[in-house]
Short mmCIF file of C-alpha atoms and ligand atoms in Angstrom, two decimals:
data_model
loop_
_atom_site.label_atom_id
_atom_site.label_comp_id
_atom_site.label_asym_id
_atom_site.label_seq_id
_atom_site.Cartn_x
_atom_site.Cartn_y
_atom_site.Cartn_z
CA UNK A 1 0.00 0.00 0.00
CA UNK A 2 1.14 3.47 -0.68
CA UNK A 3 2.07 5.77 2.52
CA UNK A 4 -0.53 8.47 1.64
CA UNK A 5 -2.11 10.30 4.20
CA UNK A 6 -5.32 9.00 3.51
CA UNK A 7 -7.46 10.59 5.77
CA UNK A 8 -6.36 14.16 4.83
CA UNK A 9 -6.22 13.38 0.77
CA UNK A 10 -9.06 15.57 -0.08
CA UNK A 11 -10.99 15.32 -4.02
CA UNK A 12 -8.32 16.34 -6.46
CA UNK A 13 -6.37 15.15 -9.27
CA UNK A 14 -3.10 12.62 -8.16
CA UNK A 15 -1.12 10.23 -9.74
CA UNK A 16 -2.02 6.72 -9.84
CA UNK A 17 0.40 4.08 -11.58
CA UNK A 18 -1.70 3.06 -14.95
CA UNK A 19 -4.62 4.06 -16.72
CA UNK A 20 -6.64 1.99 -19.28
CA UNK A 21 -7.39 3.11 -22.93
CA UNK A 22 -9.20 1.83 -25.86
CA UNK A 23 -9.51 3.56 -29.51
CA UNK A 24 -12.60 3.43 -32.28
CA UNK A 25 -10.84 3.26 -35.38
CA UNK A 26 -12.28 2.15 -38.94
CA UNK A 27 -15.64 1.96 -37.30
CA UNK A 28 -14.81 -0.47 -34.07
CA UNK A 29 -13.07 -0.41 -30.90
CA UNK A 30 -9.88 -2.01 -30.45
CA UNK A 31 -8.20 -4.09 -27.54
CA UNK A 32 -8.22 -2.38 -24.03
CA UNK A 33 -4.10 -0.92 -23.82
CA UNK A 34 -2.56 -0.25 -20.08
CA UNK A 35 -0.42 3.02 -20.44
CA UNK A 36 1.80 4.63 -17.34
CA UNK A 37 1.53 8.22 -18.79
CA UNK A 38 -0.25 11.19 -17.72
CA UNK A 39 -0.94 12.72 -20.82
CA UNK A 40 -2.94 11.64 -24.16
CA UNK A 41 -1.36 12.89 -27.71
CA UNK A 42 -4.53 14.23 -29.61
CA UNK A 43 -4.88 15.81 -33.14
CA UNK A 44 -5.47 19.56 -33.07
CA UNK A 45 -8.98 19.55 -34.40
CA UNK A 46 -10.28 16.80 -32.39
CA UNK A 47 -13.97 17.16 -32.01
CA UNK A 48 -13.70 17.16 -28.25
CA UNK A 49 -11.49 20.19 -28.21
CA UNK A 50 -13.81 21.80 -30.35
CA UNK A 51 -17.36 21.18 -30.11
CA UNK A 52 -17.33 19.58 -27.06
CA UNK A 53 -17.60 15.85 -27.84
CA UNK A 54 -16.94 14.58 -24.66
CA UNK A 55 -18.09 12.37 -22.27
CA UNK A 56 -17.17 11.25 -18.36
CA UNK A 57 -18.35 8.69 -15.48
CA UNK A 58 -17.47 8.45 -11.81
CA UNK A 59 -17.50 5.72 -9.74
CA UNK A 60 -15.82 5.00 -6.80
CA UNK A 61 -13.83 1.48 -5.66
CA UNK A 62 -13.61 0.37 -1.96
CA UNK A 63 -11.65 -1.34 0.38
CA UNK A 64 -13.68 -4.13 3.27
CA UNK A 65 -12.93 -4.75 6.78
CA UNK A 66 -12.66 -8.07 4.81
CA UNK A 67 -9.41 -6.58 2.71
CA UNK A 68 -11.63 -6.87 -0.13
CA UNK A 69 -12.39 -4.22 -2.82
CA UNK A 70 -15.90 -3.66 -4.54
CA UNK A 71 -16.96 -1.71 -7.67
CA UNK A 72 -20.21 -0.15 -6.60
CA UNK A 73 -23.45 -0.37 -9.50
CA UNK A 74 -20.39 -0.20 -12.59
CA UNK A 75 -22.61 -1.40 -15.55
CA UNK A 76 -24.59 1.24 -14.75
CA UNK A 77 -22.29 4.21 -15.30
CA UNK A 78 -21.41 1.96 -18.53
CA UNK A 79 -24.99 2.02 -19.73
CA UNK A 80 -25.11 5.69 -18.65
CA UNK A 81 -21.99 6.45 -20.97
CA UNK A 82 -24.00 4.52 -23.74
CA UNK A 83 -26.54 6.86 -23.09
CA UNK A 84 -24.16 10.25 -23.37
CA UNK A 85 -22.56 9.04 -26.36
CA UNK A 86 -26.16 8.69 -27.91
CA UNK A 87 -27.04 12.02 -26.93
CA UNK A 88 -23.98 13.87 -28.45
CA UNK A 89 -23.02 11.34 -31.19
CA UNK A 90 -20.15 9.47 -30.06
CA UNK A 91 -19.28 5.78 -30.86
CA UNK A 92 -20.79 3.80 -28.12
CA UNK A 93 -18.47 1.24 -25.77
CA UNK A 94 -19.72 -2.14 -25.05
CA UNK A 95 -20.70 -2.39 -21.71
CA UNK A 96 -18.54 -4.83 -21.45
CA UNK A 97 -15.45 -3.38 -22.44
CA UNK A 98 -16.67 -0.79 -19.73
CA UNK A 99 -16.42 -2.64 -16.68
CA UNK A 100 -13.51 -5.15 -17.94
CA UNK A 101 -11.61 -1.67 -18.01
CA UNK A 102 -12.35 -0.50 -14.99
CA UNK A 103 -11.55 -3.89 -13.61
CA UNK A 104 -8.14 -3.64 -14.81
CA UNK A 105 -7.87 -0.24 -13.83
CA UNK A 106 -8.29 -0.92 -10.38
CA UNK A 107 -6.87 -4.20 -10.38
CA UNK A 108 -3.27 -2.41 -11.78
CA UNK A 109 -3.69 -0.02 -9.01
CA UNK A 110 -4.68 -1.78 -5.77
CA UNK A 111 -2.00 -0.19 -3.59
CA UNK A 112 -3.83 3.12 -4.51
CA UNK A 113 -6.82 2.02 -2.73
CA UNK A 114 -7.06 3.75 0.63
CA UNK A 115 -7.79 1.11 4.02
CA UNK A 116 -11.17 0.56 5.16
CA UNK A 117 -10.52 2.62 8.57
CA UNK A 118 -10.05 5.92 6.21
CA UNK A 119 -13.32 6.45 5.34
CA UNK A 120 -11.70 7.33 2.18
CA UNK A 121 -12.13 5.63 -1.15
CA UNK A 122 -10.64 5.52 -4.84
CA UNK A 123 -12.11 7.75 -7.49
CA UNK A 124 -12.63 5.93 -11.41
CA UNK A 125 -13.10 8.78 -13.67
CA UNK A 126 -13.85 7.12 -17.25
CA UNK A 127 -13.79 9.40 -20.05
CA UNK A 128 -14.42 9.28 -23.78
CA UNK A 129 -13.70 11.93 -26.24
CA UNK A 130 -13.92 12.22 -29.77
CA UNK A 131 -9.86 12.38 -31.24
CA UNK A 132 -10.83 12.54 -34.86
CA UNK A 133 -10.16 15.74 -36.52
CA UNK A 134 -13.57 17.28 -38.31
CA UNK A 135 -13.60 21.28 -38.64
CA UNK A 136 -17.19 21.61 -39.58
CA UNK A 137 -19.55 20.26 -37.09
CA UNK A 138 -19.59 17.25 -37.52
CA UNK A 139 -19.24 14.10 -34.95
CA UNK A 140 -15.46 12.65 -35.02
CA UNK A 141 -15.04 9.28 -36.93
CA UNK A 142 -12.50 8.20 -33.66
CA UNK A 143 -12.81 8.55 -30.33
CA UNK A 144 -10.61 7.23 -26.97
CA UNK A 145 -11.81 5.98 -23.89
CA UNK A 146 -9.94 5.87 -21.19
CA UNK A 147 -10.13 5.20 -17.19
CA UNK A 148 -7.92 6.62 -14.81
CA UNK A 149 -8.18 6.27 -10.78
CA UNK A 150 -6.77 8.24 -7.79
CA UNK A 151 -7.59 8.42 -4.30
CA UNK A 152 -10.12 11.02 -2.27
CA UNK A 153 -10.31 11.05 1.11
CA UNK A 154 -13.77 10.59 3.01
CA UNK A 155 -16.51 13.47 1.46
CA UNK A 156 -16.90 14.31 5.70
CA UNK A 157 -13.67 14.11 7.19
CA UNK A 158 -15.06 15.70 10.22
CA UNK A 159 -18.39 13.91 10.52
CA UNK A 160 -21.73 14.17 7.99
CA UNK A 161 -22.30 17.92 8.12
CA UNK A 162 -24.76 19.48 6.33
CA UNK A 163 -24.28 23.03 4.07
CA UNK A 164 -26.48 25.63 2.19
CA UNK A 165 -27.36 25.67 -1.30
CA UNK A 166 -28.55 28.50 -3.06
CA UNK A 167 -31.08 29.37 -5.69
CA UNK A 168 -29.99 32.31 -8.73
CA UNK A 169 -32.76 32.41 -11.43
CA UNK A 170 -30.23 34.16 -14.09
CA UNK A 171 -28.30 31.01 -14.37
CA UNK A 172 -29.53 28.07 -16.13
CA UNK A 173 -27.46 24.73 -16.28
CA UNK A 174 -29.43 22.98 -19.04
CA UNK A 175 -32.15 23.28 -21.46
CA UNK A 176 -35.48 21.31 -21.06
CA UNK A 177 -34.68 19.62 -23.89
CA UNK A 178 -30.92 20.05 -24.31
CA UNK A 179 -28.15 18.13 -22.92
CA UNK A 180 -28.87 17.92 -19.17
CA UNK A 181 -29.70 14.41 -18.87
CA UNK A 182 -26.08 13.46 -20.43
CA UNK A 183 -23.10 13.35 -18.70
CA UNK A 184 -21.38 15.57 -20.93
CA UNK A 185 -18.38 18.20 -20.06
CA UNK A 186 -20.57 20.93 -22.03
CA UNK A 187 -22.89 20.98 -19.30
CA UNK A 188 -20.36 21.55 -16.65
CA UNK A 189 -18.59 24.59 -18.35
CA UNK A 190 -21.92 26.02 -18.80
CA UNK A 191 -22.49 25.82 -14.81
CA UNK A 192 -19.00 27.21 -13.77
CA UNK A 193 -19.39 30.82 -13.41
CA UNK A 194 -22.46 30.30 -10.69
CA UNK A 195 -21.17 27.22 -9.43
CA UNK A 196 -17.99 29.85 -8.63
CA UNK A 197 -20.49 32.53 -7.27
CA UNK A 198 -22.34 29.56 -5.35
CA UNK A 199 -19.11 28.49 -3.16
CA UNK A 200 -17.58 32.17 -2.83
CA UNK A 201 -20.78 32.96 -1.03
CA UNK A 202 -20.12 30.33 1.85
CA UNK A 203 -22.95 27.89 -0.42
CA UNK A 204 -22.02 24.04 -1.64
CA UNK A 205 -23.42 24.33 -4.67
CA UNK A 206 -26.30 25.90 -7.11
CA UNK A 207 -30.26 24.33 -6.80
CA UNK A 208 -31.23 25.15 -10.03
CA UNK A 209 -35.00 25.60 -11.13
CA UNK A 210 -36.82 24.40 -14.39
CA UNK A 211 -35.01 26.74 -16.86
CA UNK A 212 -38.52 27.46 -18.93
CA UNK A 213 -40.69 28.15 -16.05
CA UNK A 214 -38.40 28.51 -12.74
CA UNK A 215 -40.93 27.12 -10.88
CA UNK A 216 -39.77 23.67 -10.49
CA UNK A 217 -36.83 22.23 -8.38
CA UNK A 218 -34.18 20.46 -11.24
CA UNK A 219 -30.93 19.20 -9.45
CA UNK A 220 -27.97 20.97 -8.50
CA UNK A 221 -24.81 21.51 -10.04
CA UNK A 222 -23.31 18.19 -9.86
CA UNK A 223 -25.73 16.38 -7.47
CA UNK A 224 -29.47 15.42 -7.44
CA UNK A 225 -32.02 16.59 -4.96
CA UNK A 226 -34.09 14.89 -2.69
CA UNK A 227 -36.54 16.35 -0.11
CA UNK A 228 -38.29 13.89 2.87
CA UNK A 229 -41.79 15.22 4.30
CA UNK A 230 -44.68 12.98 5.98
CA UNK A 231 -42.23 9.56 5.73
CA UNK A 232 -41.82 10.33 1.72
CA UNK A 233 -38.88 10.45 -0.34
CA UNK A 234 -39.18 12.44 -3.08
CA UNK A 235 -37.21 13.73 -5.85
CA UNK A 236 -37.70 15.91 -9.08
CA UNK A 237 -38.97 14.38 -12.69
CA UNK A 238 -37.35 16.34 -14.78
CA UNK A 239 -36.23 16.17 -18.80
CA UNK A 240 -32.91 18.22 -17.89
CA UNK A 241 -31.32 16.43 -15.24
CA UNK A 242 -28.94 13.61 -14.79
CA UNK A 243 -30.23 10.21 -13.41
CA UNK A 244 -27.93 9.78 -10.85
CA UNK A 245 -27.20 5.73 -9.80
CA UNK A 246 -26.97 7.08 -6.16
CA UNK A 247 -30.34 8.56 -6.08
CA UNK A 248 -31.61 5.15 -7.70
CA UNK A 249 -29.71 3.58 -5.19
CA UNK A 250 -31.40 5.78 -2.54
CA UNK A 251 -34.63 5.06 -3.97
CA UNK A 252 -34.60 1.37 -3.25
CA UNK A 253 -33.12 2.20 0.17
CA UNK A 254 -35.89 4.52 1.23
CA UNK A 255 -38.74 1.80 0.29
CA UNK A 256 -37.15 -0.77 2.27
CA UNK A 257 -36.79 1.67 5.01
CA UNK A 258 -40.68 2.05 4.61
CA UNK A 259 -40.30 5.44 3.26
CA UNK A 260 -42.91 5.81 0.18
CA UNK A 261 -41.20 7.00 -2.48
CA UNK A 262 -42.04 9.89 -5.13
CA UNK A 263 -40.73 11.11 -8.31
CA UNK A 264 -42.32 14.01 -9.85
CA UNK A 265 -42.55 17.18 -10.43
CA UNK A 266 -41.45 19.40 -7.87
CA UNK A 267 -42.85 22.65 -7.28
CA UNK A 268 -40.74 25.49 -5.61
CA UNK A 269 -43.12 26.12 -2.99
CA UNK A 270 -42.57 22.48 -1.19
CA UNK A 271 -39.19 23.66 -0.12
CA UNK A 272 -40.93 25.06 2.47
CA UNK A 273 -42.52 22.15 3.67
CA UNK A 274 -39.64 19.75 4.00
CA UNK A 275 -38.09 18.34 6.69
CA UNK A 276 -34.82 17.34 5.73
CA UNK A 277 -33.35 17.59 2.01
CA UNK A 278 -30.42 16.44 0.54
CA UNK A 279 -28.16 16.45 -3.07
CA UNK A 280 -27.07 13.07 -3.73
CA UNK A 281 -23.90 12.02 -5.77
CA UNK A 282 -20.90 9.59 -6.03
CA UNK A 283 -18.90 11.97 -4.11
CA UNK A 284 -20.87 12.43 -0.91
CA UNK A 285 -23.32 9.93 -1.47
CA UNK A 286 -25.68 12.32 0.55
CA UNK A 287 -24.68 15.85 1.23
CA UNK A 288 -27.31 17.02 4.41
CA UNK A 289 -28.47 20.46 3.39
CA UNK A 290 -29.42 22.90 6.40
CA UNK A 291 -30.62 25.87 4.46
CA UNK A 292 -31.79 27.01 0.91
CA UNK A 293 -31.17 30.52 0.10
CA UNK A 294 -33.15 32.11 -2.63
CA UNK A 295 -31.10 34.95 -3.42
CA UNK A 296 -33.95 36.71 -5.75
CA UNK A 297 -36.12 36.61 -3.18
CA UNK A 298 -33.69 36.90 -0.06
CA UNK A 299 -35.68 34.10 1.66
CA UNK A 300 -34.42 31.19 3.49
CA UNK A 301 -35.86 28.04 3.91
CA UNK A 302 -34.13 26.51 6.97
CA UNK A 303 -33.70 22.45 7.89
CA UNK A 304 -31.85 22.25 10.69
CA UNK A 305 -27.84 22.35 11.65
CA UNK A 306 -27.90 18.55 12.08
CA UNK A 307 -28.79 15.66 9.45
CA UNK A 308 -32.12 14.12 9.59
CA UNK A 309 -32.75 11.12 10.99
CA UNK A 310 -33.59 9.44 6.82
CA UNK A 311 -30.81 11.13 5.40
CA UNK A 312 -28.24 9.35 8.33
CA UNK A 313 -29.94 6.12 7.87
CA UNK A 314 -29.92 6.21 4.26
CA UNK A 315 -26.44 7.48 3.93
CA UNK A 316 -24.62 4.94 6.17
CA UNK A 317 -27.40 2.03 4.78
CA UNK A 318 -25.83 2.92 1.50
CA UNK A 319 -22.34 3.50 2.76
CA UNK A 320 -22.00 -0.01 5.04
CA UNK A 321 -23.48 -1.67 1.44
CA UNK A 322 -20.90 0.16 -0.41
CA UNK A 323 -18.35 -1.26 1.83
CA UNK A 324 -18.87 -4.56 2.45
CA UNK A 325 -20.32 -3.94 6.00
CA UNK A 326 -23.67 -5.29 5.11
CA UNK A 327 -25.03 -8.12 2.20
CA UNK A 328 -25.03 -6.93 -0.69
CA UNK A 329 -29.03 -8.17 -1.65
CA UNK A 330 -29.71 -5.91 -4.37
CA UNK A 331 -26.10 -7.36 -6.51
CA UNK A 332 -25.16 -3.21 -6.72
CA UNK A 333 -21.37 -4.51 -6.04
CA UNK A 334 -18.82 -6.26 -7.97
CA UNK A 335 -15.55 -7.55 -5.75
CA UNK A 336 -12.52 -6.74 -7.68
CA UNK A 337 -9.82 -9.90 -7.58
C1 PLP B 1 -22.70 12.69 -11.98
C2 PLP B 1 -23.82 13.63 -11.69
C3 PLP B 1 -24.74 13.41 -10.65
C4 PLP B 1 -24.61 12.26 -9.68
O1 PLP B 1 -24.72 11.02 -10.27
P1 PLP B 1 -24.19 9.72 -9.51
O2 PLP B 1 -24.38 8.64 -10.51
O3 PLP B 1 -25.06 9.55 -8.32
O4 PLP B 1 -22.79 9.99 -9.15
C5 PLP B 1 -25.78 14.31 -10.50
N1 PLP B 1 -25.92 15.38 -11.31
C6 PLP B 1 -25.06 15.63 -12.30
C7 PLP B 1 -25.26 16.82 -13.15
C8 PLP B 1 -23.98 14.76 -12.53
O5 PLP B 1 -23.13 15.04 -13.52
#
């Protein structure tokens, strides 16, 4: 194992040993190639550079009390990259080839993987970009996927705290009927300058409304959103945002916990009537929110300074499952040997 200090590492870029990669060429996708570099030598005009053909996952890998280390829900961030690379034109990667290279990818990096007692875990970021060169706009006729991994230290290093999230009606993140439900790069540059605003103001992150009628809840920046009132979990139905395989996760969690589940339309006016909400993601699993702050409005809607009792349960349900701590029922992990 690496001497890292894994409790302290943090969520940022760091050097693992190898990375996987795989290139469409001539109309099909060649063997899976193990590289040692850093860096990727692309033509000028590649389509990602340009017009934003690009594509990402993240998933996360994790070490057992057992020493054991399991993939959590990986075919679905490779039928989720199917899906992106429909929505913006890209060659599509067998799911298979998916998980077989994140299985290497981890497998060539084990000492990488921080110990169980960390709390900390080790990031896959998958990627696929289009490489071939095309001027006009036009989708590329190669592309690369590749997966590299690194290690992030626990989301709460000093316990599950909740933060504020804040609501600015002149920035939209996606169109209704754009690229929002895609995991796509485009949509991320397009939510940078608030997403700045957002954290320079003291805030974790943007809650974005519907962007035709602002009168929905959508998701926020990089996280869905979940609200619990009256026993129910529920969470927005929306055209513009990104399934996330944590809040599907959560989903199933809630039911079992008895919770009755909902998945609709969310008007603004419920924030009020809350009683604990959440953004859910990969990286946090659950982030506890204790206020939303609607800055047109300068109104607050407040949930507490401590986590709800669902949003603890579901986060170290989903956490102990991640981990190995409790059976796996639902088959949502893969044990990487
Ligand atoms: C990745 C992502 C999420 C979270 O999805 P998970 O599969 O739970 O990690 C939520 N919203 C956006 C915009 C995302 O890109």
């Amino acid at each position: 194992m690496e001497n890292l200090d894994w409790k302290n590492l943090g969520f940022g870029y760091r050097k693992s040993d190898y990375n996987v990669r795989c290139y469409y060429r001539d109309g099909k996708w060649g063997e899976l190639e193990i590289s040692s570099s850093e860096t990727i030598n692309i033509h000028m005009s590649a389509t990602a550079l340009h017009y934003g053909q690009e594509a990402f996952e993240g998933l996360k890998a994790f070490m057992g009390k057992d020493g054991k280390i399991r993939v959590f829900r990986m075919d679905e961030n490779a039928k989720r990259m199917q899906d992106s690379s429909d929505g913006i034109l890209m060659a599509k990667l067998p799911v298979e080839k998916f998980q077989e290279a994140v299985r290497i990818a981890v497998k060539m990096n084990t000492h990488f993987v921080p110990p169980y007692e960390s709390g900390a875990s080790l990031y896959i970021r998958p990627l696929l970009i289009g490489t071939g060169p095309q001027i006009g706009v036009k989708p590329a006729n190669e592309y690369l996927f590749m997966v590299f991994v690194m290690p992030v230290g626990p989301y709460f290093p000093e316990g599950f705290k909740p933060t504020d999230l804040i609501i600015m009606r002149e920035y939209d993140r996606a169109a209704p009927q754009g690229t929002g439900k895609y995991k796509v790069g485009g949509n991320y540059a397009a939510s940078m300058v608030e997403g700045k605003k957002a954290k320079e103001g003291g805030f974790s992150a943007v809650l974005y409304l519907d962007s035709k009628e602002k009168k929905y809840l959508d998701e926020c920046g990089p996280a869905n959103f979940f609200g619990i009132k009256n026993k129910t979990y529920i969470t927005p139905l929306s055209d513009s945002i990104l399934p996330s395989i944590t809040n599907k996760s959560l989903i199933v969690l809630a039911e079992e916990m008895g919770l009755k589940v909902e998945r609709r339309k969310v008007p603004y006016e419920e924030l009020a009537e809350f009683e604990e909400v959440g953004a859910c993601g990969t990286a946090a699993v659950i982030s506890p929110i204790k206020g939303v702050y609607d800055s047109d409005k300068d109104k607050w809607f407040k949930y507490g300074d401590e986590p709800g009792v669902w949003s603890e349960k579901l986060y170290n349900k989903l956490r102990a499952i991640q981990y190995g701590d409790e059976p796996d029922k639902y088959g949502w992990v893969e044990v990487i040997d």
